[in-house]
Tab-separated table of C-alpha atoms in Angstrom:
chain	number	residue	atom	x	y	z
P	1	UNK	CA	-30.097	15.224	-12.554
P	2	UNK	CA	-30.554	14.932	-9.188
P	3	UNK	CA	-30.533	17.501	-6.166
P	4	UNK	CA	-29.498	14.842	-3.554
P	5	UNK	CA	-26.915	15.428	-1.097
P	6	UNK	CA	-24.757	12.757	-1.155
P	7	UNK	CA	-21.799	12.612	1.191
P	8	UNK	CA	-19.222	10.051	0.409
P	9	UNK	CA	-15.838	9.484	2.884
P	10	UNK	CA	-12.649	7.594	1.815
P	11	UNK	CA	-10.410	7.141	4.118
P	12	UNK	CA	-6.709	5.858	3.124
P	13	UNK	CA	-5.961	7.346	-0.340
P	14	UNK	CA	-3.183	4.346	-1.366
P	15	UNK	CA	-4.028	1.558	-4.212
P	16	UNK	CA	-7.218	0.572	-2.198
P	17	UNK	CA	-8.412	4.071	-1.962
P	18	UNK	CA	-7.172	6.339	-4.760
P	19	UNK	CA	-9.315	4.863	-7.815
P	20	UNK	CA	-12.152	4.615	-6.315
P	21	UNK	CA	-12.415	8.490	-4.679
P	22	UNK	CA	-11.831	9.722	-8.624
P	23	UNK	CA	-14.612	7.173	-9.918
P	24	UNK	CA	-17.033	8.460	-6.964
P	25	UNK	CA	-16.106	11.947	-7.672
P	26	UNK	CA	-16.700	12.241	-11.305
P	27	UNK	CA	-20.220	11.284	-10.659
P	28	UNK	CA	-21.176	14.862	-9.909
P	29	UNK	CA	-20.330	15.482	-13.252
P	30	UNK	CA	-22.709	13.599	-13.973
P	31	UNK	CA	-26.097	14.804	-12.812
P	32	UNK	CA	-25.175	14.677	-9.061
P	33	UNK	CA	-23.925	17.928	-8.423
P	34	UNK	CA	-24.222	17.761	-4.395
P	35	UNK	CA	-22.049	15.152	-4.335
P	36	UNK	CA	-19.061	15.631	-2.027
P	37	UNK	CA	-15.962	13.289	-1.678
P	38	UNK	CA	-13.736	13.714	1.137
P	39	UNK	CA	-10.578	12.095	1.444
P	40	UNK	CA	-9.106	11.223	4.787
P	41	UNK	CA	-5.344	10.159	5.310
P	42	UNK	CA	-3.129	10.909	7.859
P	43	UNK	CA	-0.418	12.128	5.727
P	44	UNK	CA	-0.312	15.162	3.522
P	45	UNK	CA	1.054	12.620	0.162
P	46	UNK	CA	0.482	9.142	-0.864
P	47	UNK	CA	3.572	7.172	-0.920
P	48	UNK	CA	3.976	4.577	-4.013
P	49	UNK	CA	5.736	2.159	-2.054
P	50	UNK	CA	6.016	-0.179	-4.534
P	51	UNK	CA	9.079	1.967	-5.953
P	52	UNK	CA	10.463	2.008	-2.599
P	53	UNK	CA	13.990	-0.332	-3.506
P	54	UNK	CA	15.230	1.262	-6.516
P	55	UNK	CA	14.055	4.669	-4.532
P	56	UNK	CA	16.393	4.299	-2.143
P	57	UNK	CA	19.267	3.935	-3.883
P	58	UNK	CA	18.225	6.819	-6.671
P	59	UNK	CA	17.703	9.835	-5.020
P	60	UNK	CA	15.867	11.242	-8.433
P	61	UNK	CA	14.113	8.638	-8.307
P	62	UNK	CA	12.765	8.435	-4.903
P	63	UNK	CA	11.640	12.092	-4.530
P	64	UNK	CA	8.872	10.900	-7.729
P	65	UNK	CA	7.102	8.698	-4.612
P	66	UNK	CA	5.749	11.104	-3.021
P	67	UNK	CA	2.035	12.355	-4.286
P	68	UNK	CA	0.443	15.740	-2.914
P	69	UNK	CA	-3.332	14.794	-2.101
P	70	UNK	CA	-4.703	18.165	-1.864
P	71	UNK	CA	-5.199	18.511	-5.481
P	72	UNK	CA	-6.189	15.306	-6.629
P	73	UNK	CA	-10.366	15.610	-6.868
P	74	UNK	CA	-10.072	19.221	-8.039
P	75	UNK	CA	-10.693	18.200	-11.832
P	76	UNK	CA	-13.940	16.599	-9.984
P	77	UNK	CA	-15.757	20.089	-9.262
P	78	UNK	CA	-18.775	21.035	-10.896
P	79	UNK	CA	-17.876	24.855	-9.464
P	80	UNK	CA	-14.369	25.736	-8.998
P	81	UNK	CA	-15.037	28.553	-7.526
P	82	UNK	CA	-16.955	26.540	-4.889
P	83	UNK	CA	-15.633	23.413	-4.075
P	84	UNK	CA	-17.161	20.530	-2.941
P	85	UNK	CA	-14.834	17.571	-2.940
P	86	UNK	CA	-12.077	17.637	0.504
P	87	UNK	CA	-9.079	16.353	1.693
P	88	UNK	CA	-8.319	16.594	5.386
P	89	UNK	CA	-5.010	15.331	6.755
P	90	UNK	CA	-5.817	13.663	9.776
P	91	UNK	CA	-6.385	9.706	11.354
P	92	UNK	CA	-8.915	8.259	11.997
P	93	UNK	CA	-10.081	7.513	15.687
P	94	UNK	CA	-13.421	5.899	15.704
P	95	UNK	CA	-16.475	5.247	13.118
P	96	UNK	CA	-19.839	5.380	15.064
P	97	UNK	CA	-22.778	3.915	14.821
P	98	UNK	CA	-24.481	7.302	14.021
P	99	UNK	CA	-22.521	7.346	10.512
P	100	UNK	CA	-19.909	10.053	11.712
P	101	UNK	CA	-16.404	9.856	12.558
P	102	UNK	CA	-14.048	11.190	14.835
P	103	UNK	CA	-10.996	12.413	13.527
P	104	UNK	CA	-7.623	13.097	15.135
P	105	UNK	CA	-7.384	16.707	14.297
P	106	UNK	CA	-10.583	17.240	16.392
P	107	UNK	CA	-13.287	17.101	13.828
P	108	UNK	CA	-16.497	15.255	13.177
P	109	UNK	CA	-17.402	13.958	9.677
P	110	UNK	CA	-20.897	12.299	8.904
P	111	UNK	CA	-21.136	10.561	6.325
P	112	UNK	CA	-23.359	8.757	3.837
P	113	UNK	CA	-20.734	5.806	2.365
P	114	UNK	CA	-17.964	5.138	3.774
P	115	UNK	CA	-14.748	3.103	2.184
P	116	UNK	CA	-12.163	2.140	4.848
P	117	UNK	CA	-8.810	1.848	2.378
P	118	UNK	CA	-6.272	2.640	5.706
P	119	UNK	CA	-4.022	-0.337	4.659
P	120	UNK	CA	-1.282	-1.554	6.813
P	121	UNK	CA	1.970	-0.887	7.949
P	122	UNK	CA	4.915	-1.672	6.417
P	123	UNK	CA	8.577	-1.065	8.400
P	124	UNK	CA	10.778	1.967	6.576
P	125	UNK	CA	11.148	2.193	4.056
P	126	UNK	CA	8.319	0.701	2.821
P	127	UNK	CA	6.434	3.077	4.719
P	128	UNK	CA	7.340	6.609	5.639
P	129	UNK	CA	4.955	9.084	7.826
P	130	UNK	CA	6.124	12.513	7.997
P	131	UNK	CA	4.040	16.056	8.599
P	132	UNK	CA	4.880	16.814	5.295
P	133	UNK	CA	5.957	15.811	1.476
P	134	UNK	CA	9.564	17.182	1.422
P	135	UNK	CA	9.883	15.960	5.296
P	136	UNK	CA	8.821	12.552	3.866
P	137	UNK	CA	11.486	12.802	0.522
P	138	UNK	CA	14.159	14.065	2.779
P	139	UNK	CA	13.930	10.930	5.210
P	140	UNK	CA	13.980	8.768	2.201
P	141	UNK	CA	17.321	10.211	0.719
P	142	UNK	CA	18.633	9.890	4.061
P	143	UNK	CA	18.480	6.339	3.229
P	144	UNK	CA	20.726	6.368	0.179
P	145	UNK	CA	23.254	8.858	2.225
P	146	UNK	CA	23.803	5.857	4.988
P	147	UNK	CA	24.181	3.778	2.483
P	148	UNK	CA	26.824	5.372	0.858
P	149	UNK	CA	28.707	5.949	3.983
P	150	UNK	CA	27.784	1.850	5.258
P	151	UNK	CA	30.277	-0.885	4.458
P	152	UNK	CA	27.411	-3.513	5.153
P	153	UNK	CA	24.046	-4.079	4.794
P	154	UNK	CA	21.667	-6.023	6.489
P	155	UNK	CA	18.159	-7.365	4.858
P	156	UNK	CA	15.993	-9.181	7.201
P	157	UNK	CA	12.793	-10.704	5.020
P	158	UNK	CA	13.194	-12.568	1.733
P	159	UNK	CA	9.767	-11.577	0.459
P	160	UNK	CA	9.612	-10.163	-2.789
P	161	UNK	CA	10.818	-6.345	-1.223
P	162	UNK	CA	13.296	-8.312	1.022
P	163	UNK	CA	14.791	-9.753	-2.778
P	164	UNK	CA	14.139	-6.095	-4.391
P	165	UNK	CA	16.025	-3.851	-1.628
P	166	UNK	CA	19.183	-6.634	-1.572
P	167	UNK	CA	19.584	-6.931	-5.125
P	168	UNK	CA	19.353	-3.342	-5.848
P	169	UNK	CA	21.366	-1.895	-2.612
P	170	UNK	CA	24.120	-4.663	-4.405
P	171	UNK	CA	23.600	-3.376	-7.533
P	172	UNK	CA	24.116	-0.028	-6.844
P	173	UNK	CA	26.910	-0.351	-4.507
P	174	UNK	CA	28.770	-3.614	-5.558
P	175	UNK	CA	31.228	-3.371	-2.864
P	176	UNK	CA	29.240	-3.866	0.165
P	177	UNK	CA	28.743	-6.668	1.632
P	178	UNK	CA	24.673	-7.300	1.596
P	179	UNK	CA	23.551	-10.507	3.372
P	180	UNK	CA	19.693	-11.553	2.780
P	181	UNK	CA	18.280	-12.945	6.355
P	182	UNK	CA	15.261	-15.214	5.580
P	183	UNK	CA	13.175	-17.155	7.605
P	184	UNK	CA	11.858	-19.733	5.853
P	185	UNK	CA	13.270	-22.428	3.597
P	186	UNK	CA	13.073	-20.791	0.132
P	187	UNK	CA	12.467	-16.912	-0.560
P	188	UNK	CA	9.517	-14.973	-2.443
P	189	UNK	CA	5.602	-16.136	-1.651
P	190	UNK	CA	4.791	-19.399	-1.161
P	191	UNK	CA	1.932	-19.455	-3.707
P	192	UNK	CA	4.451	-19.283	-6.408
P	193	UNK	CA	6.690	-21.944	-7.560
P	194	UNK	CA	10.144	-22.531	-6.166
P	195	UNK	CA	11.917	-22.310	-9.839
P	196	UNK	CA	10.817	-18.558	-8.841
P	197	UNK	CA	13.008	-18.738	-5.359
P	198	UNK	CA	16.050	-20.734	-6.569
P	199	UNK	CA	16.337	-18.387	-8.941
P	200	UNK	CA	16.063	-15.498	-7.091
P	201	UNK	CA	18.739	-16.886	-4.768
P	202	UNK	CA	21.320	-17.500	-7.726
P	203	UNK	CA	20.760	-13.998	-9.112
P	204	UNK	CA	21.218	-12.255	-5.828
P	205	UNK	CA	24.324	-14.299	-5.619
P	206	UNK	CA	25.958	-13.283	-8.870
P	207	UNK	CA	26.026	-9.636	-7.181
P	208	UNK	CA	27.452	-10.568	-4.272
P	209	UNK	CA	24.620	-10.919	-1.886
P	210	UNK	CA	25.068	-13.746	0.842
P	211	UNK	CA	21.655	-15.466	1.109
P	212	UNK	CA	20.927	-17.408	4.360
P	213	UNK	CA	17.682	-19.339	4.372
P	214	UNK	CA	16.387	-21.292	7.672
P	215	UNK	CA	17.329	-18.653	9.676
P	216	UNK	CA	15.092	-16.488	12.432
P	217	UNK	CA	16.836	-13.548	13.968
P	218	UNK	CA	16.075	-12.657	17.127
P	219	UNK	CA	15.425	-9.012	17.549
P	220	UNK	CA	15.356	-7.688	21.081
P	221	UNK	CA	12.346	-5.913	22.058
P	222	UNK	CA	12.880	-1.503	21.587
P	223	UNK	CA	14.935	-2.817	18.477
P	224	UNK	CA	14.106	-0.035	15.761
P	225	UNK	CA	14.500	-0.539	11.896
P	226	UNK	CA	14.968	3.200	10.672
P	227	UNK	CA	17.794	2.625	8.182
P	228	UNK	CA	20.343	4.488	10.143
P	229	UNK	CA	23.537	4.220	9.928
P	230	UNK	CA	24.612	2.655	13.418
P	231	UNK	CA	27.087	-0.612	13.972
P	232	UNK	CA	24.366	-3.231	15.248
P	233	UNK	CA	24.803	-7.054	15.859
P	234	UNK	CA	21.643	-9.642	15.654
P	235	UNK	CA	21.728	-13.409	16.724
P	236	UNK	CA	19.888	-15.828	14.560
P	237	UNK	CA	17.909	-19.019	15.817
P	238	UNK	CA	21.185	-20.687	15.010
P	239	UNK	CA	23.442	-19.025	17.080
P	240	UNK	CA	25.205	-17.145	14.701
P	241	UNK	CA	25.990	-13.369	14.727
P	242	UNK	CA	25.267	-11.069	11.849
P	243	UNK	CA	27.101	-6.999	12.364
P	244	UNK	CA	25.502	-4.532	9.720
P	245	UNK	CA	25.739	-1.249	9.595
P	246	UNK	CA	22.698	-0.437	7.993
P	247	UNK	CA	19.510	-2.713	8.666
P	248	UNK	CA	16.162	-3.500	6.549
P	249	UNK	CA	13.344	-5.300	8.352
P	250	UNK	CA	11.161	-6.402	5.237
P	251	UNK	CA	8.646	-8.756	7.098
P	252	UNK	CA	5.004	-8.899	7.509
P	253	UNK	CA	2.725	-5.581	7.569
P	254	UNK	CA	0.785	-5.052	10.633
P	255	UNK	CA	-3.218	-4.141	10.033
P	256	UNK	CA	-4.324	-1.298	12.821
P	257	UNK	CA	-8.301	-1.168	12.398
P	258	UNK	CA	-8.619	-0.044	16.392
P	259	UNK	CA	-10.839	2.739	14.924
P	260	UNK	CA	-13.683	0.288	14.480
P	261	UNK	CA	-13.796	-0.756	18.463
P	262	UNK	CA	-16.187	1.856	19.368
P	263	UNK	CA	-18.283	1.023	17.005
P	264	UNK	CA	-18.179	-3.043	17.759
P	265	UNK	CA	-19.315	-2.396	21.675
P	266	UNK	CA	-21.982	-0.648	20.165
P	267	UNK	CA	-23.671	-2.644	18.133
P	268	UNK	CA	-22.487	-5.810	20.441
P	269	UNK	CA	-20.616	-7.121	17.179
P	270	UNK	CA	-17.093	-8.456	15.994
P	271	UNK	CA	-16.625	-6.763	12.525
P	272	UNK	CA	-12.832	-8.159	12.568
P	273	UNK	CA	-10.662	-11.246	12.215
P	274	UNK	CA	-8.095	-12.200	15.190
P	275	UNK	CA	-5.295	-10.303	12.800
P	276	UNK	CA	-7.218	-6.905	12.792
P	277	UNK	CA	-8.349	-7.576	9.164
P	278	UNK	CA	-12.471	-6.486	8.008
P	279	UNK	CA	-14.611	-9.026	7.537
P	280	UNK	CA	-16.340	-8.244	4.456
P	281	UNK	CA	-19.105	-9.609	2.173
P	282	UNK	CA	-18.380	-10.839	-1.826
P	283	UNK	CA	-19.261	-7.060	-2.725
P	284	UNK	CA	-16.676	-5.561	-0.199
P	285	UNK	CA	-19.074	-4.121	2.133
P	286	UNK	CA	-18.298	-4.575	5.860
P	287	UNK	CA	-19.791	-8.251	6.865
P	288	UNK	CA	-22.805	-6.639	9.304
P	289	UNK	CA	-25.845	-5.849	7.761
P	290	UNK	CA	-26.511	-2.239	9.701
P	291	UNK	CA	-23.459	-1.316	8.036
P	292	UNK	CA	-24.264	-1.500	4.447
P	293	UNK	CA	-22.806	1.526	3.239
P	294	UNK	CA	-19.450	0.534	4.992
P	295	UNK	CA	-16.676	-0.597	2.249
P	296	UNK	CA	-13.070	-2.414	3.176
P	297	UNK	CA	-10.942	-2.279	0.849
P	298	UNK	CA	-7.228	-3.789	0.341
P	299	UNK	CA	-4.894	-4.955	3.119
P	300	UNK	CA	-7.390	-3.438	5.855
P	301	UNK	CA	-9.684	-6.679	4.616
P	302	UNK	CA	-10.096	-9.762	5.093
P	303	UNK	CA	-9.436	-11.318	1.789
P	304	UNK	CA	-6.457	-13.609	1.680
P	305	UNK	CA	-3.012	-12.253	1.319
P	306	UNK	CA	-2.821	-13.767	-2.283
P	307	UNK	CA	-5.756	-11.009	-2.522
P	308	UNK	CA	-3.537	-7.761	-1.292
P	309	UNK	CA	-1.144	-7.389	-4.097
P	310	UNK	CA	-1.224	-3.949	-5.206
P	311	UNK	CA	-2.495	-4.735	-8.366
P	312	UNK	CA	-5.270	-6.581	-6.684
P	313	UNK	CA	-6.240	-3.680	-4.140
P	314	UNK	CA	-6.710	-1.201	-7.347
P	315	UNK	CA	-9.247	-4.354	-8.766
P	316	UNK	CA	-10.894	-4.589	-5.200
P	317	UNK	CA	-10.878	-0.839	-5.515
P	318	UNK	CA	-12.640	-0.149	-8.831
P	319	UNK	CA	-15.340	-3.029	-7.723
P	320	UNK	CA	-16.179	-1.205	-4.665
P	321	UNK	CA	-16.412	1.769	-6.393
P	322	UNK	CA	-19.004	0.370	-8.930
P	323	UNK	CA	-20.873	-0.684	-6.050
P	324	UNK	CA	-21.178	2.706	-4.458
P	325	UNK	CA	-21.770	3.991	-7.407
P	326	UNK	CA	-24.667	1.931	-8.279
P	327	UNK	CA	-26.059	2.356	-4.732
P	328	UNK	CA	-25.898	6.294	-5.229
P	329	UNK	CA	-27.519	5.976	-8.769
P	330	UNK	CA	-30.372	3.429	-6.939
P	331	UNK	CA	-30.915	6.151	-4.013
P	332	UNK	CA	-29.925	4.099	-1.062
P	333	UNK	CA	-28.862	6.101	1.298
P	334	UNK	CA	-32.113	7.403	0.951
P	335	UNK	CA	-33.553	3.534	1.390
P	336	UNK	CA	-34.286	2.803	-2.277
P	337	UNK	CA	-33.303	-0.225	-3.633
P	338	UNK	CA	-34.991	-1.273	-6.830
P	339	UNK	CA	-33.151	-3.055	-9.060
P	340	UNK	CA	-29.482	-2.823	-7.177
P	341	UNK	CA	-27.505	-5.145	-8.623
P	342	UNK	CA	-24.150	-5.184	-6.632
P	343	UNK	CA	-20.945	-6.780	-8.000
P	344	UNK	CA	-19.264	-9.740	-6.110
P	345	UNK	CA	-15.683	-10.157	-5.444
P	346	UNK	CA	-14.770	-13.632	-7.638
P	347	UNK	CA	-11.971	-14.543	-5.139
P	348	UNK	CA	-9.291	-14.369	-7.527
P	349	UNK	CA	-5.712	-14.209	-6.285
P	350	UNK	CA	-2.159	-12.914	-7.754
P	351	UNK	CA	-0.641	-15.163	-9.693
P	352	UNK	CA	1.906	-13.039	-11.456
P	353	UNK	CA	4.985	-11.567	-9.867
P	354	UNK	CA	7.742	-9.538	-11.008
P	355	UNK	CA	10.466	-9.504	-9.074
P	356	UNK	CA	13.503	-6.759	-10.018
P	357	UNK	CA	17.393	-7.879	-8.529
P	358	UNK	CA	19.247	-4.884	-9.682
P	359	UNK	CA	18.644	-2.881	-12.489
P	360	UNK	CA	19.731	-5.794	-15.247
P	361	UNK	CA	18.173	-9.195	-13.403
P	362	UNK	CA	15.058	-10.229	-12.093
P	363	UNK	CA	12.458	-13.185	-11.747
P	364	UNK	CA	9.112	-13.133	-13.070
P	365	UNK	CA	5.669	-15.961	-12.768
P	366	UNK	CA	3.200	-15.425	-15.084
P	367	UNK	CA	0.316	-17.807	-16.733
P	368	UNK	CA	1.723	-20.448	-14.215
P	369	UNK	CA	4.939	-20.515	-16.040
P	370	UNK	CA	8.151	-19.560	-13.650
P	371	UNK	CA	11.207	-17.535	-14.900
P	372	UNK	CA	13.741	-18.028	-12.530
P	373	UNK	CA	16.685	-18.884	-13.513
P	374	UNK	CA	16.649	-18.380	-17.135
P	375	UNK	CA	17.808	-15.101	-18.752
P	376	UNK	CA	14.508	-14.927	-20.411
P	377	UNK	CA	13.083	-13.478	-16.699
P	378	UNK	CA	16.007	-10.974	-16.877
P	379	UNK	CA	14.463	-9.600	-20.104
P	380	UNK	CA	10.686	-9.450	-19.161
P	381	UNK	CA	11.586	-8.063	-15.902
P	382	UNK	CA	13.447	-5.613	-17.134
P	383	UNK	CA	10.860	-4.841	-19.625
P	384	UNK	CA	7.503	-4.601	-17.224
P	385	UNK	CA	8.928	-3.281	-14.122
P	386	UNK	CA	12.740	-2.452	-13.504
P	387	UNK	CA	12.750	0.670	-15.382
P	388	UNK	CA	10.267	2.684	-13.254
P	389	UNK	CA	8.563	0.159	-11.039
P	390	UNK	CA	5.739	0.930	-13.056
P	391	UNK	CA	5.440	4.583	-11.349
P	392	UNK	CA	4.275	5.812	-14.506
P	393	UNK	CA	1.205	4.822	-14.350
P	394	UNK	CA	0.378	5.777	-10.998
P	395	UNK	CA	1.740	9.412	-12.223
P	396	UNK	CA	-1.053	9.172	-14.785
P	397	UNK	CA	-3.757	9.112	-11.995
P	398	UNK	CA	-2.451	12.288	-10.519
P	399	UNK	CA	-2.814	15.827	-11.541
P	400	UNK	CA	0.558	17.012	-13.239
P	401	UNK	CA	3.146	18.071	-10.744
P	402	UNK	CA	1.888	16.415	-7.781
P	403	UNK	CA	4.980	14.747	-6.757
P	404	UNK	CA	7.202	17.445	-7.945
């Protein structure tokens, strides 16, 4: 047992953050009793993003996405009556050299660990920020409703959420014309092979989506990607015209880590890559040695993309929360440090996809073998992910009801 108070701040409660605040949490449970967790996010919910193309064309679907945060550490308290563990809806501004932070909503948190899990931005509807869970839901159905009333679609990306939100917009609404803008010469990651991609491209095609590789649009600057319903013509590279009615823009996230600038003029560092990524050591902590206690976790780091998989940000999660653990149990925020034994990222990167193209096709990689083409990928996909995007399990971490 120990009488410690032990103050530990996550901000970003997605797949980089939401393991790892429970796993901290249930340690005052467990003979740390003054233990608090707080959880910072800007948003009221956590939005499983992942489920984001089937949500959009299921409405019943797409208001299970949304996860209340309030709630989520209360199984955590040692006193209910008394609560320790937090969440406070705000952003974060700046982290300080003093171990506090300054929060949008006015406030001041110090702070004993820190894990920075903020992510990074996805275009809508990949990403949705609203004041409130049923503000957030309600912008999402408005999606399906435009696409009801739309007579084309428009999907500019041909990643694997580019592939997901064509083949099931065409799925569920076989007679609109979909069209599947991508950039480069074949679709899905690189890192995978391009059995994967061709036949990705020959599925979307069976339900009627018009694939065009090779092609960069040019998007006028002030150009916004909110799924409305509006009449809008883009010119690719090539010259040609493409007029949608409703528009996706499924490329690259953006990292924002302008929080940390403060804190690099004051200790006359750069703790971040040209992109706005972390840099981080093997165990996850922030690459500067005065910052020990710092964690990066998931896209906000600077672990390669092959690294930010969600599946990969819940590993990167449970490490880093071993590793605070283990620094709580050694005492060293208190600057004890026998015996710490820290655990070290091994650099491992996806190399298994599953790719969903309407509710009955799909590609899948795993074990270095590709299912593209082959009805065999149909099956497993429809097996591991189709059916629910695997939002099941993410329900499981949740206390019941908190995306109802």
């Amino acid at each position: 047992m120990s009488s410690r108070n032990i103050h530990v701040v996550v901000v970003g409660c997605s797949a980089g953050g939401l393991g790892l605040a429970k796993t901290v949490a249930a340690l005052a449970k467990q003979g740390y009793p003054n233990l608090q967790v707080t959880i910072v996010d800007k948003n009221a919910y956590t939005y499983y993003m992942i489920g984001a193309p089937f949500g959009i064309v299921n409405p019943q679907f797409g208001s299970r996405l949304f996860f209340r945060l309030d709630s989520l550490l209360t199984q955590f308290e040692v006193d209910k009556d008394n609560p320790k563990h937090q969440f406070i809806q705000a952003a974060l501004l700046n982290v300080n050299h003093d171990k506090t932070l300054d929060l949008s909503n006015g406030q001041t948190l110090s702070f004993d660990y820190l894990v920075l899990a903020t992510g990074a931005t996805n275009n809508f509807p990949a990403n949705i920020s609203a004041p409130s869970i049923h503000d957030a839901r309600a912008q999402l159905n408005q999606v399906y409703e435009n696409l009801k009333q739309a007579s084309s679609v428009l999907v500019i990306g041909g990643g694997a959420v580019g592939v997901e939100i064509a083949g099931e917009v065409a799925d569920a609404f076989p007679s609109k014309q979909v069209t599947l803008v991508h950039s480069g010469s074949r679709l899905l990651p690189l890192n995978f092979k391009e059995g994967l991609s061709n036949g990705a491209v020959t599925k979307l095609q069976k339900l009627g989506v018009k694939v065009v590789l090779n092609e960069r649009m040019e998007i006028p600057d002030g150009t916004t990607f909110d799924c409305s319903l509006r009449p809008l013509s883009l010119t690719g590279k090539s010259g040609k015209t493409y007029t949608s009615d409703v528009q996706f823009l499924a490329i690259g996230p953006k990292v924002h880590t302008e929080y940390l600038q403060n804190l690099e003029k004051q200790l006359g560092a750069a703790l971040r890559e040209k992109n706005g990524t972390i840099k981080i050591k093997p165990t996850l902590q922030v690459d500067c040695n005065e910052l020990s206690t710092v964690f990066a976790v998931g896209d906000v780091n600077s672990l390669p993309g092959g690294a930010k998989y969600y599946v990969k940000a819940a590993e990167q999660s449970q490490l880093a929360a071993a590793n605070v653990v283990a620094m709580i149990k050694a005492g060293y925020e208190q600057g004890t440090s026998a015996g710490l034994n820290l655990q070290r990222w091994n650099g491992s990167v996806m190399n298994m996809i599953a790719v969903p193209i309407g509710r009955s096709l799909g590609v899948l990689q795993a074990a270095g073998v590709a299912f593209g083409k082959s009805c065999m990928g149909d099956v497993l996909v429809r097996n591991a992910k189709s059916k629910d995007y695997f939002i099941s399990k993410i329900e499981s971490e949740f206390p019941s009801g908190a995306n109802h």
